[in-house]
Structures are given as C-alpha cells and as structure tokens.
Amino acid sequence: MADSGGSSTAARISVDGGAGHYKKLPNFLQSVRLKYVKLGYHYLISNAMYLLLVPAVGALSVNISGDGAAQLWNHLRFNLVAVAAAAAALAAFVATLYFMTRPRRVYLVDFACYRPAAAAMCSKEVFMERSRAAETFTAENLEFQKRILERSGLGQKTYFPEALLRVPANPCMAEARKEAEMVMFGAIDDLLEKTGVRAKDIGILVVNCSLFCPTPSLSAMVVNHYKLRGNILSYNLGGMGCSAGLISIDLAKQLLQVQPNSYALVVSMENITLNWYFGNNRSMLVSNCIFRMGGAAILLSNKPSDKKRSKYQLIHTVRTHKGADNKSYGCVFQEEDDAKQVGVALSKDLMAVAGEALKTNITTLGPLVLPMSEQLLFLFTLVARKVFNMKIKPYIPDFKLAFEHFCIHAGGRAVLDELEKNLDLSQWHMEPSRMTLYRFGNTSSSSLWYELAYAEAKGRIRKGDRTWQIAFGSGFKCNSAVWRALRRIDPTAEKVKNPWMDEIDEFPIEVPRVTKID
C-alpha cells in the first residue's frame, strides 16, 4: 500500500512473527549511490594536486615547444623577477612532490608489558611439584627437567597460567581463552591508560600468538572487547615463533605507509595453557622448562603531531627467513611424539641454524647502520678471503658503534651466551636480556619489550640513543628492528606502568651457572 506522499511501497519484514511488529529495510540503492559519491569526492580531493598540475604542465609544454621555447628563453634572460619566480615555482613543485611521495615516519608512542598477579608466580620448586602431580613423566625425565631448570637462568618469580598451577592441571580451550584475555586485555588497558588514545581511534590491529589460534581469532577477541571500529584493518599472525613480534611491527609499519593519520596497535604474546607438553620426549620437554606467561601491547603512529609525545622512531626493520633449508625449517617443530602427545621439538642443530640466520640478517642490516669505518674493514676482509684466498677470520663488525642498547630475545641462556660472544657485547649490554630471562622467563615474542622496559626503568635511554631489537623464531627466522629515542625516558614516570615497577633497584642480580632446586 502506497504512503500518503505517493512514494513507492516500502519493503517490510517481521521481527518476532507477531502482527504489527515490522521494520523498514534500508534503501540499499541509495546507500550504494552515497558510497560512490563519497569515494569520488575522496579521490578528487586526495589527488587534487595531480589533477590541477597535469593540465597546467601539458599546456605549458605546448606553449614552449619549438619557437616558443626560444622566445621564453630570450624573455627570461633579461627578466630577473621572472627567473626568480620560475625558480621558486619549480622549487615548490619539487618540495611538494618530495613530501607527498616520501615514506611516512613511524613513531612508537608507548608500549606496555603485562605483569600477572602474584598468585600466578611459579617458583622452580612449584614447577617440579606440578610436573610430579601430572603423573605422566618418568622419574628420569623429571630429573631431566630439574637439571634444565637449574641451568636455565630463570628465577623464582616467573609466571604460569592458573590452569597449570592447579592440581590436577586443567588445560582446556576455556582456560586458554581466559589466559589470552587476561594477558592481552591487561597489556592493552595499561597502554591506553598511558597514551590516552581512545580505542575508536585505532585503525590497524596486529596480534601475534604462535601456538594458540582459536576461532574467532585473537584479533577478533580484541575488536569485540574494545568495540573497535568496523573498518579496522585487523590481522592475526599464528605459527611464526618467537620472532613474530618484530614481524608484526614490520607489518604495521608497511600498513602505516599507506594509511595516513592512523594508529596501529600491535599485541605480542604466547599462550601456555594448551601448549604444556605432557609426554616424555626430551627434545619437547625443554620448552616446558623455559616458556612462561607474558605479553605486550605497542602503539605506533604515523601522525606528525605525535612526534613530540612519542618515545621512539622506527628506523629500520630487517627480516631474514631460512625456511628454504630443510635443517632450518625443522629445527623448531610442533608435532606428536610416539605416544601421540603434541609438543614443540627443539633440534640439536638449533644454535648452528640461529647462527646462520643471524649472519644473514646482520649482513643486510650492517650497511644500513654501521659507520663507514666498520663497513670498509668488513669489505677489505671479505675481498681478502674471497678474491685473494687469504686464510683470515671473517671480520665481525663492532655493532656497539651503531647501537647504544641491545634487546636480544631471551630465548634461553645458551642463546644469550652465544650472541654475547659473537657480537663482543659487554655484561652491561646483555643485562636487559639476562634479567628479563631471570625475572619473567622466555615470554616468546614479547620478551623484547620487557627488555626495553628494563632499560627505561634503569634510566638508560637518552635522546638520540639507538636500540637494536633482535629475535629468532621457528621457520627459521631472524628479524631485527632499529629504534631511535626521540627524548630522554624518565624512569620515575615509567615506574607507574612498567612491569619492573619497584623491583628495579634490586637488579642486576648475579645469576649462578647452576641454581640447585630443593
């Protein structure tokens, strides 16, 4: 039935099946038309400079072709005002072109690391008690885990999820979701409080968690909890190992290059609840002993107005993937053991593979960050070895000339020992990584942020300081990120939402090579 205005009949549907309860369907055709009008308007305004300049340049080129060019030159030779005006116009055009085409700068506004409640602390003795209570490990493998813990470099205050601290343990999907929500939301809440940014202002979301990939995804979980806007660019990275945090940073950087005036939220974490191994394969038991609960949230921006309040500027990201090599691909592998228990097996080739990946990564990174003196020494050594077949050791550049701070993924004591030796770093440089391993354990991709938080809490970060974050992960991957501090970081202000909080004065702690467990 037509309405009183004589317009076409409006379509109606029943909401609950009862008479008289109807709602109008939206006028989709009108919405589509409006959408394309807005898109056309956006395109016109965004490309106004090009649309205006192209006809002008075309007309100018026609006018100055042939005899016109000679007449223009004769006119300009004796007219200094015209020459100056033409030069100014050309300079303005070149400057405009440069500023519109150069990559956008990416700033780290702030970050937050999740610190669980004291009830989630898991001392080494508690860990061994829970392992015995599981009643799935042989006596020999309980002793094996004890030896790993004694030499791991972990302290007595690392954190475990609630489901694994219970007796008996209760690893299930509901508990895994509970852990994920607690870690992610805890870190994001702190970050939003520190920055004052509204959740609705975030345009890009990247979440990485290697071993826990539920449906809906973890990124959808964040979108739902914080009611993020409907056009957010959301990504969920799984199965990419401990280096996925820097992959997330690189992905967010690339997205910020094409999304003007945007905020990007990066969330890095690992989930322990469903990934504790209950079998007796020793290559899979190592991860039980060193992985702990933790996570971080990082806010990036490409807004020039955010430079003054941001902590760091992202200078470089370098990613290396050695997955084409079978030995590298299989050195960290999730699989079933002979008893069909799922775990992550660590190969004996892990250190050698990590060394090769590191060498490839720093070969790419070196020319971007090292001073010319170091690059020349490296080049001379390379030529002497490859061209003249001289029996000399490869030259390892001094990266201490390129960086003031090093955040090396706290994957384990052996990894940190090797990098300290190969990069010729001091105990002071290694302190953030070793203390993070001691206090929080291996928190996977988020460990780099606990390390940077340590350096901030210690008052080490000065304006202009460069920090190198480097992480290794399954696949096998080695990834780097380089940050430059935009201001001095005040440690007194950082203690409010810093995971080290009032404990920072207790560090550094001398960690024995072997710490006996009662």
XYZ file of C-alpha atoms in Angstrom, residues 42-502:
461
model
C 37.644 11.497 -1.541
C 39.526 10.615 -4.719
C 39.068 14.122 -6.128
C 40.356 15.878 -3.003
C 43.210 13.413 -2.419
C 44.501 13.810 -5.965
C 43.657 17.479 -6.472
C 47.294 18.476 -6.897
C 47.848 15.989 -9.705
C 44.550 16.838 -11.398
C 45.467 20.533 -11.431
C 49.137 20.155 -12.312
C 48.793 17.733 -15.220
C 46.733 20.109 -17.440
C 48.972 23.025 -16.468
C 52.159 21.132 -17.337
C 50.572 19.952 -20.597
C 49.567 23.469 -21.586
C 52.976 24.811 -20.645
C 54.754 22.155 -22.683
C 52.649 23.035 -25.745
C 53.340 26.748 -25.382
C 57.104 26.421 -25.026
C 57.645 23.858 -27.784
C 59.568 24.923 -30.895
C 59.950 28.701 -31.326
C 58.069 29.282 -28.104
C 60.965 27.843 -26.080
C 63.452 30.236 -27.750
C 61.186 33.218 -27.129
C 60.715 32.204 -23.488
C 64.496 31.908 -23.005
C 65.138 35.352 -24.541
C 62.432 36.816 -22.307
C 63.823 35.234 -19.136
C 67.433 36.239 -19.863
C 66.661 39.872 -19.202
C 63.955 39.466 -16.560
C 65.385 38.579 -13.170
C 61.982 38.737 -11.482
C 60.562 36.154 -13.864
C 63.603 33.925 -13.382
C 63.243 34.087 -9.591
C 59.520 33.381 -9.828
C 60.105 30.406 -12.112
C 62.816 29.043 -9.805
C 60.560 29.435 -6.772
C 57.708 27.679 -8.531
C 59.979 24.815 -9.550
C 61.356 24.510 -6.005
C 57.832 24.478 -4.579
C 56.792 21.790 -7.048
C 59.822 19.595 -6.248
C 59.342 20.070 -2.484
C 55.647 19.210 -2.726
C 56.421 16.124 -4.782
C 59.082 15.034 -2.284
C 56.891 15.425 0.801
C 53.962 13.636 -0.825
C 55.970 10.641 -2.049
C 58.477 10.031 0.779
C 57.725 7.189 3.243
C 55.797 8.241 6.302
C 57.706 8.246 9.565
C 56.535 5.674 12.090
C 56.596 6.557 15.783
C 56.308 4.347 18.839
C 54.008 6.372 21.057
C 54.347 3.991 24.013
C 54.143 0.321 24.982
C 53.021 -1.762 27.951
C 54.026 -5.200 29.226
C 51.627 -7.382 31.173
C 52.604 -8.220 34.736
C 50.440 -11.027 36.181
C 49.228 -11.081 39.750
C 51.443 -12.536 42.470
C 49.156 -15.583 42.690
C 50.403 -16.677 39.245
C 54.065 -16.835 40.320
C 55.693 -20.192 39.745
C 58.944 -20.952 41.536
C 61.139 -23.797 40.338
C 60.015 -25.941 43.257
C 56.349 -25.335 42.386
C 57.081 -26.200 38.757
C 58.613 -29.520 39.783
C 55.703 -30.261 42.129
C 53.192 -29.693 39.330
C 55.257 -31.851 36.986
C 55.197 -34.700 39.504
C 51.474 -34.180 40.140
C 50.776 -34.617 36.415
C 51.818 -38.275 36.820
C 52.778 -38.539 33.146
C 56.561 -38.026 33.326
C 59.040 -40.797 34.067
C 61.417 -40.416 37.000
C 64.309 -39.951 34.557
C 62.513 -37.148 32.731
C 61.538 -35.439 35.969
C 65.228 -35.395 36.820
C 65.988 -34.131 33.306
C 63.572 -31.208 33.747
C 65.134 -30.424 37.102
C 68.609 -30.207 35.522
C 67.295 -27.941 32.740
C 65.682 -25.624 35.293
C 68.825 -25.449 37.408
C 70.839 -24.255 34.383
C 68.119 -22.212 32.643
C 68.882 -18.789 34.096
C 65.260 -18.416 35.253
C 64.480 -17.038 38.695
C 61.832 -17.831 41.271
C 59.206 -15.262 40.228
C 58.211 -16.260 36.702
C 54.511 -16.708 35.906
C 52.370 -19.668 34.890
C 48.680 -19.719 33.878
C 46.171 -20.665 36.560
C 45.029 -23.822 34.755
C 48.522 -25.345 35.015
C 49.091 -24.325 38.624
C 46.068 -26.309 39.796
C 46.287 -29.913 40.950
C 45.287 -31.631 38.798
C 46.090 -29.351 35.857
C 43.136 -28.317 33.698
C 44.351 -27.394 30.196
C 41.272 -26.745 28.051
C 40.020 -24.271 25.469
C 38.080 -22.217 28.031
C 41.165 -21.817 30.233
C 43.325 -20.956 27.208
C 40.885 -18.213 26.229
C 40.919 -16.982 29.826
C 44.727 -16.722 29.748
C 44.681 -14.939 26.386
C 42.105 -12.395 27.571
C 43.959 -11.762 30.811
C 47.293 -11.131 29.085
C 46.056 -9.171 26.067
C 43.493 -7.017 27.824
C 45.831 -6.379 30.755
C 48.559 -5.038 28.460
C 46.157 -3.055 26.247
C 44.380 -1.476 29.234
C 47.713 -0.231 30.575
C 48.731 1.059 27.144
C 45.509 3.001 26.557
C 45.790 4.490 30.036
C 49.397 5.561 29.411
C 48.736 7.114 25.995
C 45.232 8.495 26.451
C 44.294 7.188 22.997
C 40.696 6.080 22.536
C 40.065 2.570 21.260
C 37.927 4.010 18.446
C 40.952 5.930 17.132
C 42.899 2.737 16.343
C 42.815 1.957 12.622
C 45.207 -1.017 12.430
C 45.403 -4.077 14.704
C 48.037 -6.817 14.507
C 48.005 -9.673 17.039
C 50.605 -12.458 17.068
C 50.495 -15.677 19.064
C 52.325 -18.680 17.683
C 50.690 -21.754 19.240
C 47.138 -20.689 20.116
C 44.939 -19.843 17.118
C 41.247 -20.101 18.133
C 38.171 -19.224 16.097
C 37.165 -16.403 16.231
C 40.749 -15.180 16.198
C 42.587 -13.379 18.986
C 42.423 -10.169 16.961
C 38.625 -10.573 16.762
C 38.640 -11.058 20.536
C 40.332 -7.656 20.909
C 37.964 -5.996 18.438
C 34.953 -7.362 20.327
C 36.204 -6.455 23.794
C 37.184 -2.865 22.964
C 34.415 -2.317 20.378
C 36.921 -1.186 17.760
C 35.541 0.469 14.673
C 34.108 -1.545 11.807
C 36.667 -0.545 9.162
C 39.714 -1.516 11.244
C 42.462 -3.397 9.406
C 42.792 -6.499 11.599
C 45.466 -9.214 11.279
C 46.130 -12.343 13.334
C 49.550 -13.993 12.946
C 49.988 -17.607 14.084
C 52.713 -20.237 13.938
C 55.533 -17.727 13.398
C 57.522 -18.351 16.563
C 59.289 -16.027 18.948
C 60.302 -13.550 16.237
C 56.676 -12.837 15.285
C 56.651 -9.687 17.406
C 59.031 -7.939 15.019
C 57.124 -9.350 12.033
C 54.043 -7.655 13.496
C 55.973 -4.393 13.842
C 57.129 -4.634 10.222
C 53.587 -5.390 9.009
C 52.180 -2.452 10.973
C 54.913 -0.211 9.542
C 54.015 -1.165 5.976
C 50.321 -0.577 6.642
C 51.064 2.824 8.159
C 52.877 3.789 4.961
C 49.583 3.638 3.040
C 47.096 4.629 5.777
C 47.564 8.336 6.595
C 46.927 9.699 10.096
C 46.491 6.284 11.690
C 47.251 4.464 14.901
C 48.411 0.834 14.814
C 48.050 -1.437 17.835
C 50.416 -4.421 17.963
C 49.838 -7.172 20.550
C 52.542 -9.829 21.053
C 52.060 -12.838 23.312
C 52.226 -16.613 23.673
C 49.678 -18.937 25.254
C 50.906 -21.623 27.645
C 47.677 -23.327 28.798
C 47.163 -25.673 25.842
C 50.837 -25.994 24.995
C 52.379 -27.582 28.056
C 53.825 -30.906 26.953
C 52.749 -33.985 28.965
C 54.916 -36.566 27.179
C 58.431 -37.938 27.653
C 60.286 -36.817 24.530
C 63.219 -34.835 25.925
C 63.528 -32.532 22.924
C 59.974 -31.389 23.702
C 60.426 -31.093 27.457
C 62.886 -28.188 27.186
C 60.155 -25.744 26.163
C 58.167 -26.702 29.292
C 61.057 -25.541 31.442
C 61.748 -22.120 29.900
C 58.470 -20.735 28.469
C 56.370 -18.567 30.767
C 53.265 -16.368 30.605
C 53.556 -12.784 29.345
C 52.571 -10.322 26.649
C 52.999 -6.761 25.398
C 50.960 -4.098 23.603
C 52.609 -1.454 21.405
C 51.036 1.688 19.926
C 52.504 3.001 16.648
C 51.539 6.199 14.848
C 52.323 7.950 11.570
C 50.836 11.274 12.669
C 53.440 14.090 12.601
C 51.668 15.649 15.591
C 52.531 12.560 17.695
C 56.287 13.005 17.315
C 56.630 15.246 20.377
C 54.947 12.791 22.742
C 56.303 9.562 21.244
C 59.209 7.665 22.744
C 60.897 6.270 19.647
C 61.014 6.447 15.871
C 61.248 3.226 13.878
C 64.338 3.485 11.671
C 64.789 0.031 10.114
C 63.232 -3.424 10.056
C 65.161 -6.330 8.534
C 63.631 -9.786 8.148
C 65.532 -12.978 7.332
C 63.835 -16.292 6.520
C 65.861 -19.516 6.158
C 62.866 -21.804 5.660
C 64.050 -22.952 2.221
C 66.698 -25.025 4.001
C 65.275 -28.276 5.436
C 67.520 -28.243 8.514
C 66.450 -24.701 9.343
C 62.799 -25.454 8.674
C 62.713 -28.427 11.039
C 64.844 -27.205 13.941
C 61.787 -25.969 15.910
C 58.866 -28.241 15.045
C 55.457 -28.841 16.589
C 54.473 -32.479 16.239
C 53.230 -35.569 18.040
C 55.564 -37.892 19.889
C 55.319 -41.696 19.810
C 52.502 -41.574 22.384
C 50.528 -39.022 20.304
C 51.245 -36.190 22.741
C 51.679 -32.826 20.971
C 54.770 -30.780 21.745
C 57.391 -28.480 20.233
C 60.627 -30.317 19.493
C 63.903 -28.382 19.602
C 66.628 -29.774 17.337
C 70.277 -30.120 18.347
C 71.056 -28.006 15.262
C 69.206 -25.014 16.735
C 72.281 -22.988 17.720
C 74.009 -23.560 14.368
C 70.848 -22.616 12.470
C 70.391 -19.499 14.605
C 73.992 -18.505 13.895
C 73.481 -18.765 10.133
C 70.249 -16.773 10.290
C 71.938 -14.105 12.416
C 74.839 -13.834 9.961
C 72.452 -13.295 7.058
C 70.433 -10.753 8.996
C 73.368 -8.609 10.111
C 74.872 -8.737 6.620
C 71.739 -6.922 5.439
C 71.466 -4.671 8.484
C 75.159 -3.715 8.692
C 75.319 -1.333 5.704
C 72.220 0.463 6.996
C 73.555 1.229 10.483
C 77.332 0.782 10.707
C 79.738 3.714 10.315
C 81.816 3.762 7.131
C 84.975 2.762 9.027
C 83.425 -0.577 10.020
C 81.977 -1.168 6.565
C 85.387 -0.688 4.939
C 87.064 -3.117 7.334
C 84.376 -5.687 6.601
C 84.771 -5.139 2.833
C 88.576 -5.441 2.911
C 88.363 -8.687 4.898
C 85.728 -10.094 2.553
C 87.824 -9.263 -0.552
C 90.943 -10.755 1.040
C 89.138 -14.023 1.809
C 87.088 -14.408 -1.369
C 89.354 -12.883 -4.022
C 92.865 -13.485 -2.707
C 92.015 -16.674 -0.737
C 93.799 -15.390 2.360
C 93.418 -17.557 5.477
C 91.976 -14.939 7.816
C 88.919 -14.933 10.024
C 85.796 -13.106 8.828
C 85.634 -9.629 10.331
C 82.769 -9.187 12.781
C 81.742 -5.514 12.751
C 81.566 -3.686 16.060
C 77.844 -3.074 16.418
C 78.478 -1.143 19.633
C 79.432 1.747 17.326
C 75.959 1.622 15.774
C 73.779 0.997 18.857
C 73.704 2.100 22.468
C 71.249 -0.596 23.607
C 70.652 -4.239 22.677
C 67.403 -6.135 23.244
C 68.112 -9.766 22.345
C 65.263 -12.248 22.583
C 65.530 -14.029 25.943
C 65.071 -17.473 24.414
C 67.487 -19.175 26.788
C 70.834 -18.807 28.464
C 72.721 -20.592 25.666
C 71.356 -18.209 23.015
C 72.347 -15.163 25.060
C 75.826 -16.576 25.734
C 76.441 -17.133 22.018
C 75.330 -13.674 20.978
C 77.325 -12.025 23.738
C 80.436 -13.788 22.446
C 79.829 -13.378 18.708
C 78.849 -9.706 18.878
C 81.505 -8.945 21.506
C 79.000 -7.360 23.881
C 79.621 -6.406 27.491
C 77.672 -7.567 30.532
C 76.081 -4.121 30.638
C 74.727 -4.572 27.104
C 73.412 -8.053 27.919
C 71.880 -7.066 31.249
C 68.320 -6.303 29.991
C 68.098 -9.672 28.221
C 69.564 -11.728 31.085
C 67.470 -10.009 33.751
C 64.310 -10.475 31.661
C 65.057 -14.192 31.334
C 65.641 -14.361 35.099
C 62.561 -12.378 36.152
C 59.958 -13.332 33.526
C 61.381 -16.353 31.690
C 61.007 -16.833 27.950
C 57.800 -14.955 27.136
C 58.280 -15.585 23.404
C 57.711 -12.602 21.108
C 57.015 -10.187 23.972
C 60.399 -10.658 25.688
C 61.964 -7.810 23.662
C 59.540 -5.355 25.238
C 60.243 -6.488 28.792
C 63.907 -5.862 27.962
C 63.283 -2.365 26.627
C 61.132 -1.661 29.697
C 64.106 -2.722 31.852
C 66.405 -0.246 30.087
C 63.805 2.503 30.570
C 63.285 1.697 34.252
C 67.056 1.852 34.758
C 67.130 5.353 33.254
C 69.433 4.312 30.429
C 67.519 5.750 27.465
C 68.724 9.181 26.339
C 67.540 11.286 23.429
C 69.098 10.060 20.194
C 70.026 6.621 21.572
C 69.649 3.739 19.121
C 68.246 0.385 20.220
C 68.592 -2.879 18.313
C 65.879 -5.466 18.891
C 66.727 -8.888 17.509
C 64.664 -12.082 17.732
C 64.777 -15.660 16.486
C 61.834 -17.885 15.665
C 60.705 -21.135 14.118
C 60.755 -21.421 10.378
C 63.674 -20.478 10.830
C 63.659 -16.687 11.092
C 65.867 -13.916 12.404
C 64.332 -10.435 12.499
C 65.650 -7.026 13.552
C 64.166 -3.638 14.383
C 66.104 -0.422 14.995
C 64.622 2.395 17.101
C 65.912 5.896 17.838
C 64.856 7.578 21.078
C 63.080 10.883 20.492
C 63.507 12.026 24.089
C 65.018 11.024 27.393
C 62.854 8.431 29.152
C 62.242 9.460 32.751
C 62.430 6.296 34.894
C 60.346 7.810 37.708
C 57.436 8.257 35.308
C 57.923 4.783 33.858
C 57.523 3.026 37.189
C 53.769 3.697 37.132
C 53.020 1.181 34.356
C 56.390 -0.504 33.972
C 56.450 -4.299 34.612
C 59.617 -3.942 36.702
C 57.958 -1.316 38.924
C 59.513 -1.033 42.388
